XYZ file of C-alpha atoms in Angstrom:
763
model
C 42.289 79.084 122.936
C 42.266 82.836 123.367
C 41.418 83.749 126.949
C 41.610 86.915 129.065
C 45.327 86.389 129.763
C 46.116 86.089 126.043
C 44.154 89.269 125.334
C 46.089 91.216 127.955
C 49.480 89.864 126.894
C 48.686 90.323 123.209
C 47.562 93.911 123.701
C 50.696 94.787 125.681
C 52.826 93.158 123.001
C 51.258 95.186 120.208
C 51.575 98.468 122.113
C 55.204 97.693 122.989
C 55.856 96.871 119.333
C 54.532 100.265 118.230
C 56.731 102.087 120.750
C 59.828 100.034 119.827
C 59.338 100.505 116.075
C 58.931 104.272 116.457
C 62.064 104.533 118.602
C 64.040 102.296 116.231
C 62.970 104.368 113.228
C 64.059 107.574 114.958
C 67.376 105.972 115.945
C 68.163 104.769 112.433
C 67.203 108.135 110.973
C 69.457 109.925 113.473
C 72.324 107.527 112.788
C 72.029 108.015 109.026
C 71.931 111.805 109.448
C 75.049 111.722 111.610
C 76.991 109.484 109.237
C 75.999 111.683 106.301
C 77.744 114.644 107.942
C 81.004 112.958 106.960
C 83.009 113.966 103.920
C 82.055 112.432 100.545
C 83.811 109.298 99.306
C 82.884 108.323 95.763
C 85.307 105.369 95.652
C 82.822 103.110 97.443
C 80.088 103.114 94.805
C 80.841 100.109 92.643
C 81.044 97.662 91.077
C 77.928 96.199 92.661
C 78.427 92.526 91.723
C 81.818 91.942 93.370
C 80.747 93.892 96.433
C 77.608 91.801 96.854
C 79.692 88.655 96.463
C 82.095 89.825 99.161
C 79.172 90.674 101.414
C 77.670 87.213 100.946
C 80.981 85.407 101.490
C 81.983 87.360 104.588
C 78.550 87.349 106.229
C 77.016 83.989 105.347
C 80.393 82.246 105.117
C 81.729 84.061 108.191
C 85.165 83.898 106.586
C 86.691 86.606 108.747
C 85.094 85.436 111.988
C 86.324 81.900 111.346
C 89.932 83.089 111.589
C 89.201 82.302 115.260
C 87.649 78.909 114.569
C 85.714 77.979 117.727
C 84.574 81.526 118.416
C 83.729 81.987 114.748
C 81.622 78.836 114.647
C 79.742 79.851 117.794
C 79.121 83.312 116.397
C 77.860 81.818 113.113
C 75.053 80.029 114.946
C 74.156 83.204 116.835
C 74.257 85.171 113.580
C 72.080 82.694 111.685
C 69.737 82.426 114.644
C 69.252 86.182 114.827
C 68.278 86.552 111.174
C 67.102 83.064 110.231
C 64.755 82.765 113.190
C 63.260 86.240 112.922
C 60.057 84.562 111.773
C 59.794 82.898 115.170
C 59.360 86.387 116.619
C 56.608 87.066 114.090
C 55.037 83.761 115.071
C 55.262 84.686 118.753
C 52.925 87.627 118.161
C 50.330 85.117 117.025
C 51.108 82.627 119.789
C 50.669 85.213 122.503
C 47.031 85.579 121.341
C 46.483 81.958 120.351
C 48.900 79.226 121.521
C 47.933 77.064 118.537
C 48.966 79.723 116.012
C 51.350 78.715 113.204
C 52.980 80.738 110.466
C 50.980 80.517 107.236
C 52.389 78.136 104.603
C 55.571 77.106 106.439
C 54.382 76.764 110.026
C 54.029 72.971 109.857
C 56.617 72.407 107.125
C 59.103 69.799 108.255
C 62.228 71.453 106.832
C 61.406 74.822 108.411
C 60.796 73.164 111.760
C 64.024 71.198 111.523
C 65.934 74.395 110.661
C 64.348 76.278 113.564
C 65.036 73.414 115.967
C 68.693 72.952 115.073
C 69.550 76.642 114.719
C 67.672 77.458 117.905
C 69.713 74.882 119.787
C 72.872 76.080 118.033
C 72.121 79.668 119.075
C 71.864 78.636 122.721
C 75.077 76.603 122.606
C 76.842 79.317 120.611
C 75.983 82.141 122.987
C 76.840 79.984 126.017
C 80.295 79.403 124.533
C 80.719 83.129 123.800
C 79.645 83.942 127.378
C 82.210 81.427 128.626
C 84.945 82.970 126.466
C 84.123 86.492 127.615
C 84.498 85.356 131.215
C 87.577 83.246 130.519
C 89.262 86.151 128.719
C 87.919 88.812 131.094
C 90.247 91.657 132.127
C 89.818 90.713 135.788
C 91.664 87.492 134.930
C 94.003 88.572 132.157
C 94.365 92.285 132.839
C 95.779 94.249 129.937
C 96.320 91.146 127.814
C 92.559 90.544 127.641
C 91.091 91.511 124.293
C 88.103 92.849 126.244
C 90.215 95.352 128.202
C 88.581 98.727 127.583
C 85.360 97.271 126.151
C 81.986 98.152 127.637
C 81.397 94.922 129.518
C 77.904 95.815 130.718
C 76.656 96.242 127.166
C 78.182 92.914 126.217
C 76.458 91.178 129.119
C 73.142 92.725 128.118
C 73.388 91.500 124.524
C 74.469 88.035 125.624
C 71.580 87.794 128.090
C 69.081 88.812 125.408
C 70.379 86.263 122.895
C 70.375 83.482 125.477
C 66.865 84.314 126.695
C 65.423 84.524 123.194
C 67.116 81.265 122.190
C 65.711 79.459 125.228
C 62.252 80.901 124.537
C 62.349 79.609 120.949
C 63.017 76.047 122.086
C 60.515 76.252 124.960
C 57.730 77.453 122.659
C 58.413 74.641 120.228
C 58.606 72.092 123.029
C 55.367 73.342 124.626
C 53.579 73.000 121.290
C 54.614 69.366 121.233
C 53.733 68.690 124.880
C 50.397 70.485 124.434
C 49.660 68.604 121.205
C 49.446 71.837 119.184
C 51.593 70.857 116.218
C 51.309 68.399 113.352
C 54.901 68.753 112.212
C 56.643 65.398 111.742
C 58.647 64.091 114.687
C 61.942 64.150 112.754
C 61.610 67.936 112.365
C 61.983 68.699 116.060
C 64.720 66.443 117.488
C 65.826 68.881 120.206
C 62.510 70.421 121.247
C 60.988 66.939 121.155
C 63.356 65.874 123.925
C 62.626 69.015 125.940
C 58.877 68.405 125.527
C 59.118 65.180 127.517
C 59.651 67.176 130.736
C 57.128 69.962 130.054
C 53.440 70.022 130.946
C 50.454 70.247 128.616
C 49.933 73.994 129.068
C 48.873 76.289 126.208
C 48.747 79.149 128.702
C 52.407 78.688 129.592
C 53.167 78.744 125.873
C 51.543 82.192 125.539
C 53.488 83.440 128.560
C 56.802 82.241 127.099
C 55.917 83.863 123.750
C 55.206 87.092 125.632
C 58.582 86.919 127.402
C 60.280 86.399 124.028
C 58.513 89.463 122.600
C 59.243 91.679 125.602
C 62.932 90.751 125.742
C 63.361 91.256 121.974
C 61.600 94.621 121.968
C 63.384 95.751 125.140
C 66.658 95.092 123.341
C 65.453 97.195 120.412
C 64.378 100.043 122.684
C 67.688 100.045 124.562
C 69.869 100.179 121.458
C 67.589 102.848 119.991
C 68.490 105.021 122.951
C 72.249 104.239 122.746
C 73.467 104.894 119.213
C 77.093 104.146 120.047
C 76.323 100.637 121.290
C 78.372 98.925 118.621
C 78.128 95.496 120.237
C 74.446 95.570 119.225
C 74.277 97.911 116.220
C 76.881 95.933 114.277
C 74.163 93.375 113.612
C 72.794 95.861 111.112
C 75.640 98.216 110.200
C 78.170 95.442 109.533
C 76.455 94.520 106.261
C 76.860 98.057 104.950
C 80.407 98.346 106.263
C 81.441 95.140 104.515
C 79.705 96.112 101.280
C 81.424 99.503 101.208
C 84.877 98.250 102.245
C 87.797 99.939 100.514
C 88.625 97.259 97.967
C 85.819 95.973 95.780
C 87.714 92.713 95.203
C 87.098 91.772 98.814
C 90.663 92.260 100.057
C 91.281 94.119 103.279
C 92.251 97.796 103.437
C 96.000 97.188 103.494
C 98.795 97.687 100.987
C 98.617 101.178 99.538
C 97.560 104.178 101.552
C 94.871 106.195 99.833
C 95.615 109.657 98.405
C 94.720 112.600 100.609
C 91.273 113.855 99.783
C 89.208 116.886 100.712
C 85.485 117.038 100.105
C 85.776 113.688 98.360
C 88.394 114.751 95.798
C 92.177 114.110 95.748
C 94.181 117.159 96.767
C 96.379 118.706 94.090
C 99.516 119.562 96.043
C 100.810 121.811 93.285
C 97.671 123.941 93.483
C 95.570 123.021 96.527
C 92.171 124.629 96.943
C 91.657 127.312 99.555
C 89.104 125.167 101.363
C 91.038 121.899 101.130
C 91.352 120.081 104.449
C 94.668 118.275 104.918
C 94.043 115.080 106.864
C 91.621 114.749 109.759
C 91.807 117.442 112.410
C 88.179 117.253 113.584
C 85.740 114.383 113.738
C 83.682 115.930 110.926
C 86.732 115.735 108.635
C 86.342 111.957 108.381
C 84.416 110.535 105.454
C 80.988 109.006 105.888
C 82.665 105.605 105.538
C 84.953 106.442 108.431
C 81.945 107.304 110.553
C 80.300 104.045 109.508
C 83.478 102.262 110.603
C 83.273 103.871 114.038
C 79.591 102.965 114.356
C 80.178 99.336 113.415
C 82.899 98.505 115.960
C 81.780 95.497 118.013
C 84.395 96.044 120.751
C 85.433 92.397 120.270
C 89.091 93.293 120.748
C 90.560 91.069 118.041
C 92.527 94.049 116.758
C 93.771 94.871 120.233
C 94.879 91.299 120.884
C 97.080 91.354 117.769
C 98.450 94.911 118.027
C 102.235 94.928 118.617
C 102.046 98.324 120.316
C 99.374 97.258 122.810
C 101.121 93.946 123.432
C 104.310 95.729 124.452
C 102.779 98.130 126.966
C 102.060 101.113 124.752
C 98.831 103.135 124.958
C 97.669 102.346 121.427
C 94.687 100.026 121.227
C 93.139 100.041 117.730
C 89.846 99.097 119.354
C 89.884 102.027 121.765
C 90.924 104.430 119.007
C 87.788 103.497 117.081
C 85.651 103.512 120.237
C 86.900 106.959 121.217
C 86.247 108.356 117.752
C 82.787 106.764 117.745
C 81.830 108.053 121.189
C 83.128 111.524 120.375
C 81.223 111.521 117.077
C 77.891 110.713 118.688
C 78.488 113.064 121.626
C 79.293 115.916 119.227
C 76.464 114.994 116.836
C 74.003 117.700 117.975
C 76.613 120.313 117.072
C 77.333 118.681 113.706
C 73.627 118.568 112.882
C 73.087 122.194 113.873
C 70.857 121.300 116.788
C 73.238 122.997 119.214
C 75.717 125.850 118.902
C 78.964 125.810 120.846
C 80.369 128.818 122.640
C 83.082 130.650 120.734
C 85.764 130.013 123.330
C 87.024 126.579 124.267
C 86.774 125.577 127.943
C 89.731 125.000 130.229
C 90.702 121.348 129.914
C 93.216 121.410 132.781
C 90.656 120.074 135.233
C 90.020 116.903 133.240
C 90.835 113.554 134.744
C 90.857 110.199 132.992
C 88.247 107.707 134.146
C 89.192 104.875 136.484
C 88.172 102.237 133.940
C 90.032 103.302 130.837
C 92.597 105.708 132.316
C 94.798 107.568 129.869
C 94.543 104.961 127.094
C 91.060 106.216 126.285
C 90.512 109.739 125.067
C 86.732 109.779 125.216
C 86.711 109.022 128.923
C 88.239 112.444 129.553
C 85.100 114.307 128.477
C 81.782 112.558 128.620
C 78.410 113.691 127.357
C 77.286 116.351 124.896
C 78.626 119.747 125.902
C 80.698 122.669 124.642
C 83.880 120.961 125.833
C 83.056 118.021 123.583
C 82.431 120.350 120.649
C 85.721 122.236 121.002
C 88.131 119.464 121.885
C 90.916 118.675 119.385
C 90.936 115.301 117.697
C 94.552 114.683 118.753
C 95.822 116.165 121.981
C 97.115 115.462 125.456
C 94.966 115.175 128.557
C 95.569 118.853 129.294
C 94.498 119.773 125.763
C 91.336 117.672 125.953
C 92.301 115.549 122.947
C 90.180 112.631 121.814
C 93.279 110.643 120.799
C 96.483 111.024 122.789
C 99.600 111.800 120.698
C 101.358 108.793 122.233
C 98.514 106.644 120.939
C 98.757 108.082 117.438
C 102.520 107.767 117.097
C 102.775 104.252 118.547
C 101.283 102.723 115.404
C 103.658 100.673 113.227
C 101.178 100.337 110.342
C 101.631 96.570 110.618
C 97.999 96.017 109.605
C 97.270 93.305 112.190
C 94.182 95.218 113.309
C 92.742 95.496 109.801
C 93.587 91.878 109.018
C 91.732 90.582 112.062
C 88.707 92.900 112.140
C 85.579 90.833 111.389
C 83.623 93.869 110.158
C 86.300 95.429 107.915
C 87.134 98.558 109.895
C 90.029 100.467 108.303
C 92.100 101.416 111.353
C 95.379 102.169 109.556
C 93.786 104.594 107.089
C 92.155 106.537 109.926
C 95.362 106.695 111.963
C 97.338 107.870 108.938
C 94.745 110.537 108.110
C 95.085 111.921 111.646
C 98.881 111.849 111.307
C 98.636 113.811 108.075
C 96.849 116.641 109.830
C 99.328 116.641 112.703
C 102.328 116.792 110.353
C 101.082 119.068 107.575
C 98.916 121.482 109.570
C 100.031 121.319 113.197
C 103.702 120.416 112.563
C 103.317 118.294 115.666
C 105.211 115.004 115.527
C 108.134 113.255 117.280
C 111.146 115.503 116.879
C 113.530 112.726 115.869
C 111.372 111.997 112.823
C 111.976 115.541 111.640
C 115.596 114.635 110.930
C 114.424 111.841 108.644
C 112.062 114.160 106.780
C 114.799 116.769 106.261
C 117.180 114.104 104.990
C 114.580 112.901 102.510
C 114.044 116.392 101.167
C 117.729 117.352 101.045
C 119.527 114.090 100.233
C 116.830 111.735 98.957
C 117.357 109.124 101.695
C 116.495 108.895 105.417
C 120.138 108.600 106.486
C 121.172 111.867 104.860
C 124.225 110.392 103.118
C 125.499 111.462 99.718
C 123.623 109.952 96.723
C 126.942 108.641 95.399
C 127.034 106.237 98.364
C 124.337 104.213 96.627
C 126.924 102.782 94.247
C 129.463 101.653 96.837
C 128.128 98.094 97.072
C 128.727 97.579 93.351
C 132.481 97.843 93.925
C 132.303 94.912 96.326
C 131.040 92.268 93.865
C 133.251 90.495 91.319
C 130.909 90.745 88.334
C 129.638 93.638 86.279
C 126.469 95.356 87.429
C 124.867 97.332 84.636
C 123.871 100.913 85.345
C 120.724 102.350 83.826
C 121.620 105.345 81.685
C 118.594 106.326 79.676
C 116.132 103.717 78.361
C 117.094 100.168 79.286
C 118.312 97.884 76.490
C 115.715 95.246 75.679
C 118.005 92.440 76.832
C 117.702 93.818 80.383
C 114.727 92.065 81.967
C 114.616 93.693 85.399
C 115.462 96.986 86.998
C 116.856 96.146 90.427
C 115.474 98.774 92.818
C 118.059 98.550 95.584
C 116.347 100.912 98.028
C 117.902 103.216 100.596
C 118.661 100.547 103.193
C 119.940 98.113 100.576
C 122.455 100.672 99.335
C 123.409 102.380 102.586
C 122.945 100.137 105.635
C 125.814 97.660 106.045
C 123.553 94.788 107.018
C 121.135 95.383 104.169
C 124.007 95.790 101.688
C 124.918 92.147 102.297
C 121.426 91.199 101.157
C 121.717 93.421 98.094
C 124.950 91.717 97.098
C 123.493 88.257 97.728
C 120.484 88.971 95.518
C 122.662 90.492 92.803
C 124.923 87.420 92.794
C 121.967 85.041 92.660
C 120.451 86.934 89.732
C 123.828 86.923 88.000
C 124.208 83.176 88.613
C 120.732 82.516 87.215
C 121.511 84.510 84.087
C 118.931 87.198 84.808
C 119.865 90.437 83.062
C 119.300 93.365 85.401
C 120.386 96.937 85.855
C 120.371 99.426 88.732
C 119.849 103.177 88.932
C 122.792 103.775 91.258
C 122.975 107.388 92.361
C 119.928 108.109 90.203
C 117.720 106.284 92.702
C 116.027 108.152 95.546
C 113.828 107.029 98.405
C 110.445 105.647 97.409
C 108.871 108.088 99.865
C 107.333 105.398 102.071
C 108.758 106.732 105.371
C 107.375 110.205 104.623
C 103.940 108.901 103.669
C 103.633 106.617 106.685
C 104.838 109.470 108.861
C 101.979 111.581 107.541
C 103.902 113.930 105.257
C 101.947 113.325 102.085
C 103.508 116.372 100.426
C 107.043 114.922 100.597
C 105.780 111.537 99.420
C 104.052 113.058 96.407
C 107.176 115.018 95.539
C 109.466 111.979 95.745
C 107.021 109.640 94.028
C 106.567 111.965 91.069
C 110.334 112.385 90.787
C 110.833 108.617 90.811
C 108.021 108.008 88.346
C 109.654 110.449 85.957
C 112.954 108.569 86.340
C 111.357 105.142 85.937
C 109.277 106.173 82.948
C 112.500 107.326 81.322
C 114.172 104.006 82.065
C 111.210 102.055 80.677
C 110.625 104.347 77.721
C 109.199 102.437 74.782
C 108.341 99.373 76.850
C 104.809 98.043 76.840
C 103.036 96.880 80.009
C 104.395 93.504 81.047
C 107.977 94.449 80.265
C 108.352 97.255 82.836
C 109.718 94.913 85.492
C 111.205 95.930 88.823
C 112.620 93.671 91.533
C 113.323 94.983 95.024
C 114.470 93.581 98.349
C 112.534 96.063 100.493
C 108.845 95.281 101.142
C 108.185 98.964 101.762
C 109.558 99.882 98.336
C 107.731 96.851 96.922
C 104.472 98.208 98.295
C 105.082 101.811 97.242
C 106.315 101.109 93.715
C 103.747 98.443 92.957
C 100.659 99.637 94.830
C 101.038 103.369 95.456
C 102.880 104.700 92.408
C 99.892 103.997 90.119
C 98.225 106.828 92.062
C 100.752 109.230 90.515
C 100.958 107.654 87.069
C 103.582 104.958 87.603
C 102.490 101.564 86.290
C 105.107 98.839 86.728
C 105.311 95.092 87.339
C 107.001 94.971 90.728
C 108.146 91.749 92.371
C 109.841 91.108 95.665
C 113.186 89.355 95.483
C 111.783 86.295 97.266
C 109.138 85.929 94.551
C 111.714 86.097 91.778
C 114.219 83.822 93.514
C 111.510 81.257 94.258
C 110.565 81.299 90.578
C 114.195 80.853 89.523
C 114.579 77.876 91.873
C 111.371 76.328 90.527
C 112.611 76.788 86.949
C 115.934 75.137 87.762
C 117.934 78.273 87.064
C 119.121 78.260 90.672
C 119.912 74.881 92.215
C 120.755 74.626 95.916
C 123.321 71.842 96.218
C 125.075 72.309 99.549
C 123.206 71.104 102.640
C 122.837 73.772 105.313
C 122.483 72.041 108.651
C 120.657 74.781 110.478
C 117.340 75.262 112.257
C 115.564 78.321 110.871
C 112.469 80.254 111.896
C 111.070 82.748 109.427
C 109.737 86.178 110.402
C 107.066 87.581 108.068
C 107.675 91.243 107.238
C 104.349 93.059 107.643
C 104.549 94.896 104.335
C 105.417 91.717 102.472
C 102.978 89.446 104.275
C 99.826 91.123 105.563
C 99.972 94.148 103.277
C 100.761 92.223 100.080
C 99.926 88.596 100.927
C 103.361 87.229 99.986
C 103.744 84.324 102.397
C 104.678 81.335 100.256
C 107.755 82.312 98.157
C 110.147 82.870 101.094
C 109.110 79.552 102.593
C 109.484 77.792 99.243
C 113.065 79.034 99.050
C 113.831 77.741 102.532
C 112.181 74.408 101.713
C 114.432 74.061 98.665
C 117.605 74.173 100.768
C 118.786 70.704 101.765
C 119.533 70.055 105.413
C 117.564 73.067 106.577
C 114.906 72.479 109.213
C 112.242 75.141 109.617
C 109.834 75.858 112.432
C 107.128 78.505 112.487
C 106.709 80.921 115.333
C 103.293 80.899 116.985
C 102.560 84.315 115.499
C 103.207 83.853 111.810
C 101.770 84.611 108.369
C 98.624 86.752 108.665
C 99.046 86.748 112.448
C 102.747 87.559 112.270
C 104.128 89.950 114.874
C 105.719 93.203 113.736
C 109.432 94.001 114.115
C 108.530 97.552 115.156
C 109.975 99.502 112.220
C 106.884 100.145 110.080
C 104.798 103.297 110.045
C 108.051 105.311 110.040
C 108.753 103.956 113.545
C 112.224 103.028 112.227
C 113.049 106.706 112.611
C 111.433 107.351 115.999
C 112.559 106.514 119.513
C 110.595 103.787 121.297
C 110.189 105.323 124.747
C 107.102 103.584 126.129
C 106.815 99.966 127.199
C 108.833 97.037 125.968
C 110.617 97.308 122.639
C 108.640 95.549 119.919
C 111.734 94.074 118.287
C 112.765 92.555 121.610
C 109.327 90.949 122.012
C 109.557 89.423 118.543
C 113.143 88.255 118.966
C 112.276 86.585 122.262
C 109.497 84.695 120.509
C 111.939 83.534 117.853
C 114.599 82.535 120.390
C 111.974 80.487 122.208
C 112.256 77.982 119.352
C 116.027 77.666 119.879
C 116.900 78.448 116.246
C 120.299 78.821 114.646
C 118.981 81.411 112.192
C 116.176 83.946 112.367
C 115.350 84.537 108.740
C 113.357 87.335 107.159
C 113.029 89.230 103.887
C 113.125 92.923 104.761
C 116.048 95.238 105.527
C 114.153 96.996 108.316
C 113.297 93.659 109.926
C 116.938 92.605 109.698
C 118.005 95.773 111.497
C 115.392 95.513 114.229
C 115.827 91.801 114.868
C 119.623 92.051 114.740
C 119.678 94.883 117.258
C 117.487 92.912 119.645
C 119.571 89.761 119.131
C 122.765 91.692 119.899
C 121.249 92.879 123.168
C 120.225 89.326 124.034
C 123.735 88.035 123.322
C 125.267 90.727 125.495
C 122.973 89.689 128.337
C 123.753 86.027 127.835
C 120.189 85.277 126.753
C 121.067 84.068 123.249
C 123.753 81.782 121.901
C 126.585 83.484 120.061
C 126.070 81.412 116.899
C 122.486 82.607 116.317
C 122.211 84.891 113.289
C 119.659 87.026 111.507
C 119.757 86.374 107.760
C 117.731 87.253 104.731
C 116.241 84.327 102.829
C 118.477 85.173 99.870
C 121.612 84.818 101.999
C 120.594 81.323 103.059
C 119.921 80.425 99.440
C 123.320 81.750 98.408
C 124.983 79.648 101.085
C 123.415 76.568 99.547
C 124.637 77.399 96.049
C 128.297 76.569 96.614
C 129.289 73.160 95.147
C 129.930 70.542 97.787
C 133.613 70.429 98.585
C 134.415 73.936 97.470
C 136.797 75.440 100.052
C 135.038 78.545 101.288
C 132.497 80.807 99.680
C 134.095 84.159 100.068
C 132.376 85.605 97.018
C 128.949 87.233 97.004
C 127.459 88.640 100.133
C 130.587 87.955 102.192
C 129.281 84.589 103.266
C 131.805 82.009 104.317
C 135.388 83.030 104.947
C 136.668 79.958 106.746
C 138.306 77.294 104.542
C 136.566 74.477 106.360
C 133.162 76.162 106.360
C 131.807 75.268 102.959
C 128.333 76.694 103.416
C 129.501 79.741 105.276
C 127.258 78.913 108.214
C 129.812 79.987 110.743
C 131.056 83.076 108.981
C 131.593 86.120 111.132
C 130.735 88.190 108.092
C 127.118 87.177 108.445
C 126.950 88.222 112.048
C 124.753 91.192 111.377
C 124.548 92.101 114.989
C 128.167 93.300 114.798
C 127.363 96.003 112.263
């Protein structure tokens, strides 16, 4: 069946294949060389088994993509079609010469044909749905709220067109084989193409033409991406496997929780004796590790991170997607200089003439300087438009470290780590950060707390409870089960002190022996670390570890227990202190209280007739995956009705205080805490509950503003989960509950639900 047309088409196909393979090889080699210019990172090497398991689960199972169910399912068919039907491309090279060609061994195998038929049809349907969603969610319709705002739409259209064309060609070839009587595969193995065949002619020549179109489109795609190394929407089909395999945590968890120690040349920096060549943070694109550069390369521009980002959703310039895109585009534009192929002039150009592009305006740093040139080589990583910066300072400092971007990213990009590494350079080397945060840093260094109050203030709350609170003085007696880490907010802030007293009373009621450090406690260092001042964090962490090791002296692992009400302290003590030699069993108060309720040591008896919506603190939920215990506590309280906000659990919306934003002014866009409070008030609750002192402050402040404007009922409160539990502990009929966390002062208000003392917004 080979005629002159087949010879011509076959010859062109082979020549095109040679050109495409050569270009692809050169592209991959260049990409590998560029990524290898990054700093070493030896933490990604093993163990191999768990990493391979994670790779298999996330890729074949599409577990991260399926967080968006319909889109994830559509993408799964496209994914399986791309790799699973690669052999149909191999077969097309035979069909273009001979329409009757079949793959050896499996060409007429029924199961292979059924797989190809169903996945081919699934690929077409999947890409059609993804095309529909791109248009439905397009920025021209949704503006800034579109997850595709800032993405390279033309590249997305190109990839979608290629996938659709190839998918259609696969089914047409199979259908033409049936209509031309060129296959002996059983009828049950081609249910879809069999139907299509009923409307197609008997034309082997047309089959060869369609096979040729399939080859040309596939190879054209390969040639195009070989010429555009920063085309993440296409390259992620290959780089995503490596990015998932080398993700930060070998257990498969996302890169949240602890920040990583500062490293230089692949080794942790010794702050007591740093090396002369040590690089503090990331001040230039080449300061990132090779894994960071792989992250940038792998970005698909899907915008899931952007759609979940609290900063972007409240009108701020930070888009996690565009941060990664800008770093990627800058990396590949500067690559010739990194590889030594070009040498930049000694003096930096004048950046005053730069103008942001019309498409991405000031939210995108890369758009300010395009192409490979000396300006690209000299530009600072973080800087204003006038300074030619890749990332605008307002972008960098808008981040709350909430982790929504990392949680949603389908290819495991580590946005928060990269943002924090850039902050570290700005703080430690450039001393360039929001001025109001400098007050917090000075207070930490001088007084050991962000507020700058006297350390003796930490013991004031103890005087306000009517039972003895043991103070740790040297090693804890063995009858003391927990050290209660009160935290700065819990000891100093009036609203958080109510929570501290509620938790202390509940532990006392349950017969849990605990002790506190009192004035011997200092800040965990979390605000300094999230701000970027790793030096202050290391100093405070080592000081606290020395104190805690003294308290737990002689105790074996498993008996060095700490309970805390602050998720930020919970994260630092439990996840970050092991980096400086502090190994403890740290639990959040909601975990311990939930356990005590389950064991019957705390028994809620008084119905609380209130409607409650629970706000997930980012550092308790996304960063540490503690979602269930707070809800279990609320479920244990009789009379309480609960309703989830639309954005909850791993999609919970930040209060705005994380990433040291608690100590910075929010000058751009809508206030994040107002956005979250409005979402909560939309459910018409009586109580907005949470489990974090920072969240209580932020939500209470927003609620106060809403009450003043008449946009919220006066009875609505913000309460910690522990306060609600304490309300339910009073025996039915008891007149008042004036003990504990000042809940219930009215004689006829048994559960304290109308107590002015729980009106946190008044503090």
